[in-house]
Coordinates of C-alpha atoms in Angstrom, one line a residue:
M1 CA 79.8 112.0 126.7
A2 CA 83.4 112.2 126.4
V3 CA 84.5 115.0 125.0
T4 CA 87.9 114.7 123.0
A5 CA 90.6 117.6 123.5
A6 CA 93.2 119.0 120.8
P7 CA 96.5 117.3 121.3
T8 CA 99.4 120.2 120.8
D9 CA 102.1 119.2 118.7
E10 CA 104.9 121.4 118.5
R11 CA 106.3 119.7 114.9
A12 CA 103.1 121.0 112.9
V13 CA 103.2 124.2 111.4
R14 CA 99.3 125.7 111.7
L15 CA 97.6 126.3 108.4
D16 CA 95.9 129.4 107.5
P17 CA 92.6 129.6 106.6
A18 CA 91.2 129.2 103.5
E19 CA 89.8 131.9 101.4
P20 CA 86.0 131.7 101.7
R21 CA 86.3 132.3 97.5
L22 CA 87.5 129.1 97.3
A23 CA 84.4 127.0 98.1
R24 CA 82.6 129.3 95.1
L25 CA 85.1 128.4 93.0
I26 CA 84.6 124.6 93.0
A27 CA 81.0 125.3 92.5
E28 CA 81.9 127.6 89.9
R29 CA 84.5 125.1 88.0
A30 CA 82.0 122.1 89.1
P31 CA 84.9 119.5 88.8
R32 CA 84.1 116.2 87.3
V33 CA 85.0 113.4 90.0
L34 CA 84.6 109.6 89.6
V35 CA 84.1 108.0 93.0
L36 CA 84.7 103.8 93.6
G37 CA 83.8 101.9 96.4
D38 CA 81.3 100.5 98.9
A39 CA 78.1 102.1 99.4
L40 CA 75.6 101.5 102.3
L41 CA 73.3 103.3 104.2
D42 CA 72.7 105.0 106.9
S43 CA 69.5 105.2 109.2
W44 CA 68.3 106.5 112.4
D45 CA 65.4 105.2 114.2
S46 CA 63.9 107.0 116.8
G47 CA 61.2 107.4 119.7
Q48 CA 60.5 107.5 123.3
V49 CA 60.9 105.1 125.9
H50 CA 58.6 104.3 128.8
R51 CA 59.6 100.8 129.9
T52 CA 61.9 98.1 129.7
G53 CA 61.5 95.1 128.0
R54 CA 60.0 91.9 129.6
D55 CA 63.1 89.8 127.9
G56 CA 65.9 91.6 129.2
P57 CA 66.9 94.6 131.0
V58 CA 66.5 96.8 127.8
P59 CA 65.4 100.0 127.1
V60 CA 61.9 99.6 124.8
V61 CA 61.9 102.2 121.8
E62 CA 58.7 103.1 120.4
V63 CA 60.2 103.6 117.2
G64 CA 57.8 107.2 115.6
R65 CA 60.7 108.1 112.8
R66 CA 62.8 106.7 110.7
R67 CA 65.8 109.1 109.0
T68 CA 68.0 107.8 106.2
A69 CA 71.0 109.2 104.8
P70 CA 74.1 108.1 101.9
G71 CA 76.8 106.3 104.0
G72 CA 80.1 104.8 103.2
A73 CA 81.3 106.0 99.1
A74 CA 77.8 107.1 98.8
N75 CA 78.5 109.8 101.4
V76 CA 81.8 111.0 99.5
A77 CA 79.7 111.2 96.5
A78 CA 76.6 113.1 97.8
A79 CA 79.4 115.4 99.7
L80 CA 81.2 116.4 96.3
A81 CA 77.7 117.0 94.8
A82 CA 76.5 119.3 97.6
L83 CA 79.8 121.0 96.8
G84 CA 79.4 121.7 93.2
A85 CA 81.5 118.7 91.6
R86 CA 79.7 116.7 88.8
T87 CA 79.9 112.9 90.3
E88 CA 79.3 110.0 89.7
L89 CA 79.4 106.7 91.9
V90 CA 80.5 103.1 90.2
T91 CA 79.6 100.9 93.1
S92 CA 77.4 97.7 93.8
V93 CA 74.4 97.2 95.9
G94 CA 71.4 94.5 96.6
D95 CA 68.1 93.9 95.0
D96 CA 65.9 95.4 97.4
R97 CA 64.6 98.5 99.5
T98 CA 67.8 99.6 101.1
G99 CA 69.2 99.6 97.7
R100 CA 66.6 101.6 96.0
T101 CA 66.8 103.9 99.0
L102 CA 70.2 104.6 98.7
R103 CA 70.3 105.0 95.1
R104 CA 66.8 107.5 95.0
A105 CA 68.8 109.7 97.5
L106 CA 71.9 109.9 95.7
T107 CA 70.0 110.6 92.1
E108 CA 68.3 113.1 94.1
A109 CA 71.3 115.0 95.3
G110 CA 72.9 114.7 91.7
V111 CA 75.1 111.6 91.8
R112 CA 75.4 109.5 88.5
T113 CA 74.1 106.3 89.3
D114 CA 73.8 104.3 86.1
R115 CA 76.7 102.0 86.0
W116 CA 75.7 100.4 89.4
V117 CA 75.8 96.6 89.6
I118 CA 72.6 95.1 91.0
D119 CA 73.6 92.0 92.8
P120 CA 70.4 89.9 93.9
A121 CA 72.5 87.5 95.7
R122 CA 73.3 90.0 98.4
P123 CA 71.7 92.7 100.8
T124 CA 72.8 96.2 100.7
A125 CA 75.5 97.2 103.1
A126 CA 73.3 99.5 106.3
K127 CA 74.5 100.5 109.1
H128 CA 71.2 100.9 111.9
R129 CA 71.4 103.4 114.9
V130 CA 68.4 103.3 117.8
L131 CA 68.1 106.4 119.4
A132 CA 66.1 107.3 122.1
G133 CA 64.2 110.5 123.7
E134 CA 63.3 113.8 122.4
P135 CA 64.4 116.3 121.7
D136 CA 68.0 115.0 123.4
E137 CA 68.2 111.2 121.6
Q138 CA 70.6 109.1 123.2
L139 CA 72.1 106.1 121.2
V140 CA 70.7 102.7 122.8
A141 CA 71.9 100.6 120.3
R142 CA 73.8 100.0 116.4
Y143 CA 73.3 96.9 114.4
D144 CA 74.9 96.7 110.9
V145 CA 74.1 94.4 107.7
L146 CA 77.4 93.9 106.2
P147 CA 77.2 91.4 103.4
P148 CA 79.7 88.8 102.6
A149 CA 82.3 89.6 99.9
P150 CA 80.5 89.7 96.1
D151 CA 81.7 86.8 93.7
K152 CA 83.4 86.8 91.0
A153 CA 80.6 87.4 88.5
V154 CA 79.8 90.8 90.3
T155 CA 83.5 91.9 90.7
R156 CA 84.1 91.5 87.2
A157 CA 80.8 93.3 86.1
L158 CA 82.1 95.9 88.6
A159 CA 85.2 95.8 86.8
D160 CA 83.9 96.6 83.5
Q161 CA 81.7 99.6 84.9
A162 CA 84.6 101.1 86.2
S163 CA 86.9 100.6 83.0
T164 CA 84.1 102.2 80.6
A165 CA 83.9 104.9 83.8
L166 CA 87.6 105.7 83.4
D167 CA 87.6 105.8 79.8
E168 CA 85.9 109.4 80.0
P169 CA 88.3 112.2 80.9
W170 CA 87.8 113.4 84.8
D171 CA 89.2 115.9 87.1
A172 CA 89.9 113.4 90.0
V173 CA 89.2 109.8 91.1
L174 CA 88.3 108.7 94.3
V175 CA 88.5 105.7 95.9
A176 CA 86.3 104.6 98.9
D177 CA 87.3 101.2 100.4
Y178 CA 85.3 100.5 103.1
G179 CA 86.5 96.4 102.8
L180 CA 82.9 95.5 101.7
G181 CA 84.9 93.2 98.8
A182 CA 83.4 96.2 95.6
L183 CA 87.3 97.2 95.0
D184 CA 88.9 93.5 95.3
G185 CA 91.0 92.6 92.6
P186 CA 89.6 93.0 89.2
V187 CA 88.4 96.6 89.6
R188 CA 92.0 97.6 91.4
R189 CA 93.4 96.1 88.4
R190 CA 91.3 98.2 86.0
V191 CA 92.3 101.1 87.7
R192 CA 96.0 100.1 87.7
R193 CA 95.9 100.4 83.7
A194 CA 94.3 103.8 83.4
R195 CA 96.6 105.1 86.5
E196 CA 98.3 107.2 83.7
R197 CA 95.2 108.6 82.9
I198 CA 94.1 110.3 86.2
P199 CA 94.9 113.6 86.6
L200 CA 94.2 112.9 90.5
L201 CA 93.8 109.7 92.6
V202 CA 92.6 109.9 96.0
V203 CA 92.5 106.8 98.2
D204 CA 90.4 106.6 101.6
A205 CA 90.8 103.0 102.3
H206 CA 90.6 100.9 105.7
E207 CA 93.3 98.7 104.0
L208 CA 95.8 101.4 102.3
G209 CA 99.0 98.9 101.3
R210 CA 96.6 97.4 98.6
W211 CA 96.7 100.8 97.0
A212 CA 100.2 101.7 97.7
E213 CA 101.7 100.4 94.4
L214 CA 99.1 103.0 92.1
A215 CA 101.0 105.8 94.0
P216 CA 98.1 107.6 95.3
D217 CA 98.2 111.3 94.8
A218 CA 97.1 111.7 98.5
V219 CA 95.2 109.3 100.8
T220 CA 93.3 110.5 103.9
P221 CA 93.4 107.4 106.7
S222 CA 92.4 107.8 110.2
V223 CA 95.1 107.3 112.9
E224 CA 93.6 103.5 113.1
E225 CA 94.4 103.0 109.6
A226 CA 97.7 104.7 109.8
A227 CA 98.9 102.6 112.3
G228 CA 97.7 99.3 110.6
L229 CA 99.7 100.7 107.5
L230 CA 102.9 100.3 109.3
G231 CA 102.0 97.6 111.5
E232 CA 102.2 99.7 115.0
P233 CA 99.8 99.7 117.8
V234 CA 97.1 102.5 117.7
P235 CA 98.4 105.5 120.0
D236 CA 96.0 106.0 122.7
H237 CA 97.6 109.7 123.1
D238 CA 98.7 112.7 121.7
R239 CA 97.9 111.4 118.0
A240 CA 99.4 114.3 116.1
S241 CA 102.9 114.1 117.4
W242 CA 102.6 110.1 116.7
G243 CA 102.0 110.9 113.0
A244 CA 104.6 113.8 112.8
A245 CA 107.4 111.6 113.8
R246 CA 106.0 109.2 111.7
Q247 CA 105.7 111.1 108.3
H248 CA 108.3 109.8 106.0
R249 CA 107.4 106.4 106.9
L250 CA 103.8 107.5 106.4
V251 CA 104.2 109.0 103.0
S252 CA 106.8 106.1 101.7
A253 CA 104.2 103.0 102.7
A254 CA 101.5 105.2 101.4
G255 CA 102.7 105.3 97.9
G256 CA 104.7 108.9 98.3
G257 CA 102.1 111.0 97.7
H258 CA 100.3 113.4 100.6
V259 CA 99.2 111.8 103.9
L260 CA 96.2 113.5 105.2
L261 CA 95.7 112.0 109.0
T262 CA 92.2 112.8 109.7
L263 CA 92.2 113.0 114.0
D264 CA 88.0 113.0 114.2
V265 CA 87.0 115.9 116.3
D266 CA 90.8 117.4 116.6
G267 CA 91.1 118.4 112.9
V268 CA 93.6 116.6 110.4
L269 CA 97.7 116.7 110.4
W270 CA 98.9 117.2 106.5
L271 CA 102.2 115.3 106.0
P272 CA 103.6 116.3 102.2
P273 CA 106.0 114.4 100.7
E274 CA 108.3 117.3 101.0
G275 CA 107.9 120.3 103.5
P276 CA 107.1 120.1 107.6
P277 CA 103.8 118.8 108.5
R278 CA 101.1 121.0 108.9
R279 CA 98.1 120.9 111.4
A280 CA 94.3 122.6 110.3
P281 CA 92.7 122.1 114.0
A282 CA 89.2 121.0 114.2
A283 CA 86.9 124.4 115.0
A284 CA 86.4 123.1 118.5
P285 CA 86.4 120.1 120.8
A286 CA 83.3 117.8 120.2
P287 CA 81.8 114.3 121.2
A288 CA 83.5 111.8 119.3
A289 CA 79.8 110.5 118.2
R290 CA 79.7 114.0 116.4
A291 CA 82.4 112.8 114.1
C292 CA 80.3 110.6 111.9
G293 CA 80.8 111.2 108.1
A294 CA 84.0 114.0 109.0
G295 CA 86.3 112.0 107.3
D296 CA 84.1 111.6 103.8
E297 CA 83.6 115.0 103.9
F298 CA 87.2 115.9 103.9
A299 CA 88.1 113.4 101.7
A300 CA 85.3 114.7 99.4
A301 CA 86.6 118.7 99.8
W302 CA 90.1 118.0 99.2
T303 CA 89.6 116.0 96.2
A304 CA 86.8 119.1 94.9
A305 CA 89.6 121.7 95.5
R306 CA 92.5 120.1 94.3
A307 CA 90.8 119.1 91.3
C308 CA 90.0 123.0 91.0
D309 CA 94.1 123.4 91.3
V310 CA 93.7 124.6 94.8
D311 CA 97.3 124.1 96.8
P312 CA 97.6 121.5 99.1
G313 CA 97.4 123.7 101.9
P314 CA 94.6 125.6 101.3
A315 CA 92.8 122.5 100.1
T316 CA 93.3 120.8 103.6
A317 CA 92.0 124.2 105.9
L318 CA 88.9 124.7 103.1
A319 CA 88.4 120.4 103.5
Q320 CA 88.8 121.0 107.7
A321 CA 86.2 123.6 107.4
A322 CA 83.9 121.6 105.5
A323 CA 84.4 118.6 108.1
D324 CA 84.0 121.1 110.9
V325 CA 80.3 122.0 109.1
V326 CA 79.6 118.2 109.0
V327 CA 80.5 117.6 112.9
G328 CA 78.1 120.5 113.8
R329 CA 74.8 118.7 112.5
P330 CA 73.2 115.8 113.7
A331 CA 73.7 112.3 112.2
T332 CA 75.3 111.7 109.0
A333 CA 75.2 115.3 106.6
V334 CA 77.3 116.9 104.1
C335 CA 78.0 120.6 103.3
G336 CA 77.0 122.7 100.8
T337 CA 78.6 125.7 99.4
G338 CA 76.8 128.1 101.4
A339 CA 78.0 126.6 104.4
L340 CA 81.3 126.2 103.7
V341 CA 81.4 129.6 102.3
A342 CA 80.0 130.9 106.0
R343 CA 82.0 128.6 107.8
L344 CA 85.4 130.1 106.3
A345 CA 84.3 133.2 106.8
T346 CA 83.9 133.3 110.5
V347 CA 87.0 131.1 110.9
D348 CA 88.7 134.5 110.1
R349 CA 86.7 137.2 110.6
G350 CA 89.0 140.1 109.9
R351 CA 89.0 138.9 105.9
L352 CA 86.8 141.2 103.5
L353 CA 84.6 139.0 102.4
D354 CA 83.5 140.3 98.5
H355 CA 80.0 140.5 98.1
A356 CA 79.2 137.3 95.9
D357 CA 81.1 135.4 99.2
L358 CA 78.8 137.9 101.6
L359 CA 75.7 136.6 100.3
A360 CA 76.0 133.1 100.3
V361 CA 77.0 133.5 104.1
L362 CA 73.4 135.5 104.5
A363 CA 71.5 133.3 102.3
E364 CA 73.0 129.9 104.8
R365 CA 71.9 131.7 107.6
R366 CA 68.7 133.7 106.7
A367 CA 67.6 130.0 105.9
A368 CA 68.5 128.8 109.4
G369 CA 66.0 131.3 110.5
D370 CA 68.5 133.7 111.8
R371 CA 68.5 137.6 112.1
I372 CA 70.6 139.5 110.1
V373 CA 71.9 143.0 111.1
F374 CA 73.7 145.6 108.4
T375 CA 75.6 148.6 109.3
N376 CA 78.4 150.7 107.8
G377 CA 81.0 153.4 108.4
C378 CA 84.3 154.3 107.6
F379 CA 85.6 153.3 111.4
D380 CA 89.1 154.9 110.1
V381 CA 90.3 155.3 114.2
L382 CA 88.1 152.8 116.4
H383 CA 86.9 154.5 119.2
R384 CA 85.0 153.8 122.3
G385 CA 81.6 154.8 120.2
H386 CA 82.4 152.6 118.1
V387 CA 82.3 149.9 119.9
A388 CA 79.1 150.9 122.1
Y389 CA 77.5 151.4 119.0
L390 CA 78.2 147.6 117.0
Q391 CA 77.5 146.0 120.3
Q392 CA 74.2 147.6 120.7
A393 CA 73.8 146.6 116.7
R394 CA 74.8 142.9 117.3
E395 CA 71.9 143.1 119.8
L396 CA 69.4 143.4 117.5
G397 CA 69.6 139.9 115.8
D398 CA 72.1 137.0 115.3
L399 CA 74.4 137.9 112.9
L400 CA 76.0 141.6 112.7
V401 CA 77.7 142.8 108.9
V402 CA 79.5 145.7 108.9
A403 CA 80.3 147.6 105.6
L404 CA 83.4 149.4 105.3
N405 CA 83.8 152.6 103.1
S406 CA 86.5 151.7 100.4
D407 CA 89.4 154.2 101.0
A408 CA 88.2 156.1 97.9
S409 CA 84.9 156.6 99.5
V410 CA 86.5 157.8 102.3
S411 CA 88.3 160.1 100.5
R412 CA 85.4 161.7 99.2
L413 CA 83.7 162.0 102.4
K414 CA 86.1 162.9 104.5
G415 CA 88.8 164.8 102.2
P416 CA 92.2 164.0 100.7
T417 CA 93.9 163.5 103.9
R418 CA 91.5 160.5 105.0
P419 CA 91.3 157.9 105.3
I420 CA 94.3 157.4 107.9
N421 CA 94.3 153.4 107.8
P422 CA 93.9 151.8 105.0
L423 CA 91.0 149.3 104.4
A424 CA 92.8 146.0 105.2
D425 CA 93.5 147.4 108.5
R426 CA 90.1 148.9 109.1
A427 CA 88.7 145.5 108.3
G428 CA 91.6 143.8 110.7
V429 CA 90.8 145.7 113.4
I430 CA 87.0 145.5 113.2
G431 CA 86.9 141.8 112.3
A432 CA 88.4 141.5 115.7
L433 CA 85.3 142.9 117.7
A434 CA 83.7 140.3 119.3
A435 CA 80.3 141.7 118.1
V436 CA 81.1 141.5 114.6
D437 CA 80.5 138.4 112.3
L438 CA 81.0 139.6 108.8
V439 CA 83.1 142.5 107.1
T440 CA 82.7 143.5 103.4
W441 CA 83.1 146.7 101.7
F442 CA 81.7 149.5 99.3
D443 CA 82.8 151.8 97.1
T444 CA 79.9 154.1 96.4
D445 CA 78.9 156.7 98.4
S446 CA 75.9 154.9 100.2
P447 CA 75.4 150.8 101.0
V448 CA 71.9 151.3 98.7
P449 CA 73.2 148.8 96.0
L450 CA 74.6 146.2 98.5
L451 CA 71.8 146.7 100.6
E452 CA 69.6 146.0 97.6
Q453 CA 71.4 142.6 97.7
A454 CA 71.7 142.4 101.1
R455 CA 68.4 142.4 102.4
P456 CA 68.9 142.5 106.1
D457 CA 66.0 142.2 108.8
V458 CA 67.9 145.3 110.5
Y459 CA 69.9 148.4 109.4
A460 CA 71.4 150.3 112.2
K461 CA 73.1 153.8 112.2
G462 CA 74.2 155.7 115.3
G463 CA 72.2 158.5 116.6
D464 CA 74.0 161.5 114.9
Y465 CA 71.3 160.6 112.2
T466 CA 67.7 160.4 112.0
A467 CA 65.8 157.5 109.9
Q468 CA 64.2 160.1 107.8
M469 CA 67.9 161.3 106.5
L470 CA 69.2 158.1 105.5
P471 CA 69.2 157.5 102.1
E472 CA 69.0 153.7 102.8
T473 CA 65.8 154.1 104.8
P474 CA 63.2 153.7 101.7
V475 CA 65.2 150.7 100.3
I476 CA 65.2 148.8 103.9
E477 CA 61.5 149.5 104.6
A478 CA 60.6 148.6 101.0
Q479 CA 62.2 145.0 101.5
G480 CA 59.9 144.7 104.8
G481 CA 63.1 145.4 107.3
E482 CA 63.3 148.0 110.2
V483 CA 66.1 150.9 110.5
R484 CA 66.9 151.2 114.5
I485 CA 69.3 154.8 115.3
L486 CA 71.3 153.9 118.0
D487 CA 72.8 155.8 120.9
Y488 CA 75.5 158.2 119.9
L489 CA 78.5 159.7 122.1
S490 CA 78.9 162.8 120.4
D491 CA 82.5 163.6 121.9
H492 CA 83.8 159.9 120.8
S493 CA 83.9 160.9 116.7
T494 CA 87.3 159.9 114.4
T495 CA 87.4 163.4 113.5
A496 CA 87.2 165.0 116.8
I497 CA 90.0 162.8 117.7
V498 CA 92.1 163.3 114.5
D499 CA 91.7 167.2 115.2
R500 CA 92.9 166.8 118.8
V501 CA 95.9 165.2 117.4
R502 CA 96.6 168.0 114.6
H503 CA 96.2 171.0 117.4
S504 CA 97.9 169.1 120.1
P505 CA 101.2 170.8 121.3
A506 CA 103.9 168.4 120.2
E507 CA 102.2 168.4 116.6
Q508 CA 102.2 172.3 116.5
A509 CA 106.3 171.7 117.7

C-alpha cells in the first residue's frame, strides 16, 4: 500500500505544538456547537476468504462481523461530543434500519437528535466496505447508498428545524455539506438570515463557493475542494506549496475567513486572512486509507477550540493532533479528551505536564493495557548515571513518567545553592531522552501525594536506596504495584560533579 510522504514547503512557518491543557479546556467549558449537514452511516463487513466466486473471478468474503460508525456530518457531531462539546445535529435520514442505527449511535455519543427530519421516501445515506482476512484485513470492495436529493417538503422541514435551532444561543455553528442535498437553498438561506447571531461559523463543504456569501469565519477544504473553488486542476505533487502560493485567492474565494487546507496524511496548511501560511504536519506518514474521517475530526476539534477562545494557531495544532489520533485508529473513529491530551503530551515531550494532564494521559494509556513506570528525582545536572538508570526504568514497562522536584523542593533537599538548573530547563533536557515519555513535577519532599493519584504499575529508584528506605514503597504496594531498585553508578552523581567543579584549579583561582 502506498505511503504518502510529507511535502516540503519553505513558504509555510511550522506551528508550535498546542499545550495539552487546551484539550481539557474544551471539556471543562463544554461549548455549545450546532452541526448542520448530511449524515450517513459507515459500515465494515469483514470475514475470511477461502475461494473465488463461480460467477466471476472475485474473492468470496464469508462475513462474520459488521461494524458501524457515524459518518459525514454525523461523524463531525460525534467528534465534537467526544471532545466535550454540547452538540446538536440537524439533518435528514430515511425511515429505515440504517437511519435508526445512526440515530442510536449519536444518542449514545451524547449528541442531540430530536430535530431530525425523517424522510420515508429516501434511504439513509451509507458507505459499505467489505474487508477480507483476519487479523490483517484488506479492503476488497466498497459500495455506497446515495439517496436522491430530498424533495421541497423535506428541505422546507429541514429549514424550519434549522431556524428553530439557530434561535438558541450557540458558541459555534459547523456546516458539514457533503452535497447530498440536506443544505440546499432553504437551509442555506435560513443560516444567512441568522449569520449576525452566529459568533463562529465554520464550513466544511464539497462546494465551498455556495457558502462564500455567508462569509464563514473558517473553511476546511481538501486540496481537491480548494482546486474546485478556484476552477483549477488538482495538483499532483507538493500540495502545500500549491496552497501557499494561492493563499489570498483562496481566502477571498472562500469568503474572507481562515482557510484550513487539509492534506490528508500530510497534515494541514493554515492560510490566515493576514500573515504568512503556517503548517501543522501530520505525526508520521501513513497509508491514505487511514485518513478516513480525519478531516471531520480536524473540523470538529478546530471549531471546539475556537469556540473556547483558543487562538487560531494553537487551535490548528490541536486539531491536527486530534486528526493524528484518528489516523492511528482503524475505520472511522473519534478522538476523546484523554487521547488528545496524550497525543499533545507526546508531541512536545520536554513540556512539563500539570497533574490533571498527566492523569488524563495515564488513564488513556492504562485503558490501552500499557504498563506504567514512574520515577522521580532532581536531575539537576544530567550525567551518565542518570541516563543509564532511566534506560533501565523504561525497559520495565510501556511508558516512563519522570517527576522532577520543583526548584523549592530541590533547595530544601540539597541546600540554598541548588538547583543549578531551573525546573523548565531540567524538564527540557530530561524530556529529550528517548527513554522518557512524560515529564511532570512535584513540590513536596517526596512524590507520595502524586503517586497516590498516578497509581503506576512500577516505581523505580536508583540503587543507592533499598525498598525499605523509601516512603513511597507502602503506597505503591498498597495499590498493587511493585518497587524496583535499579543499578547505581556511584561515581556519577550530581553532587560529585558539582564538588569537582568547585574544587577545580580554575574555581580555586
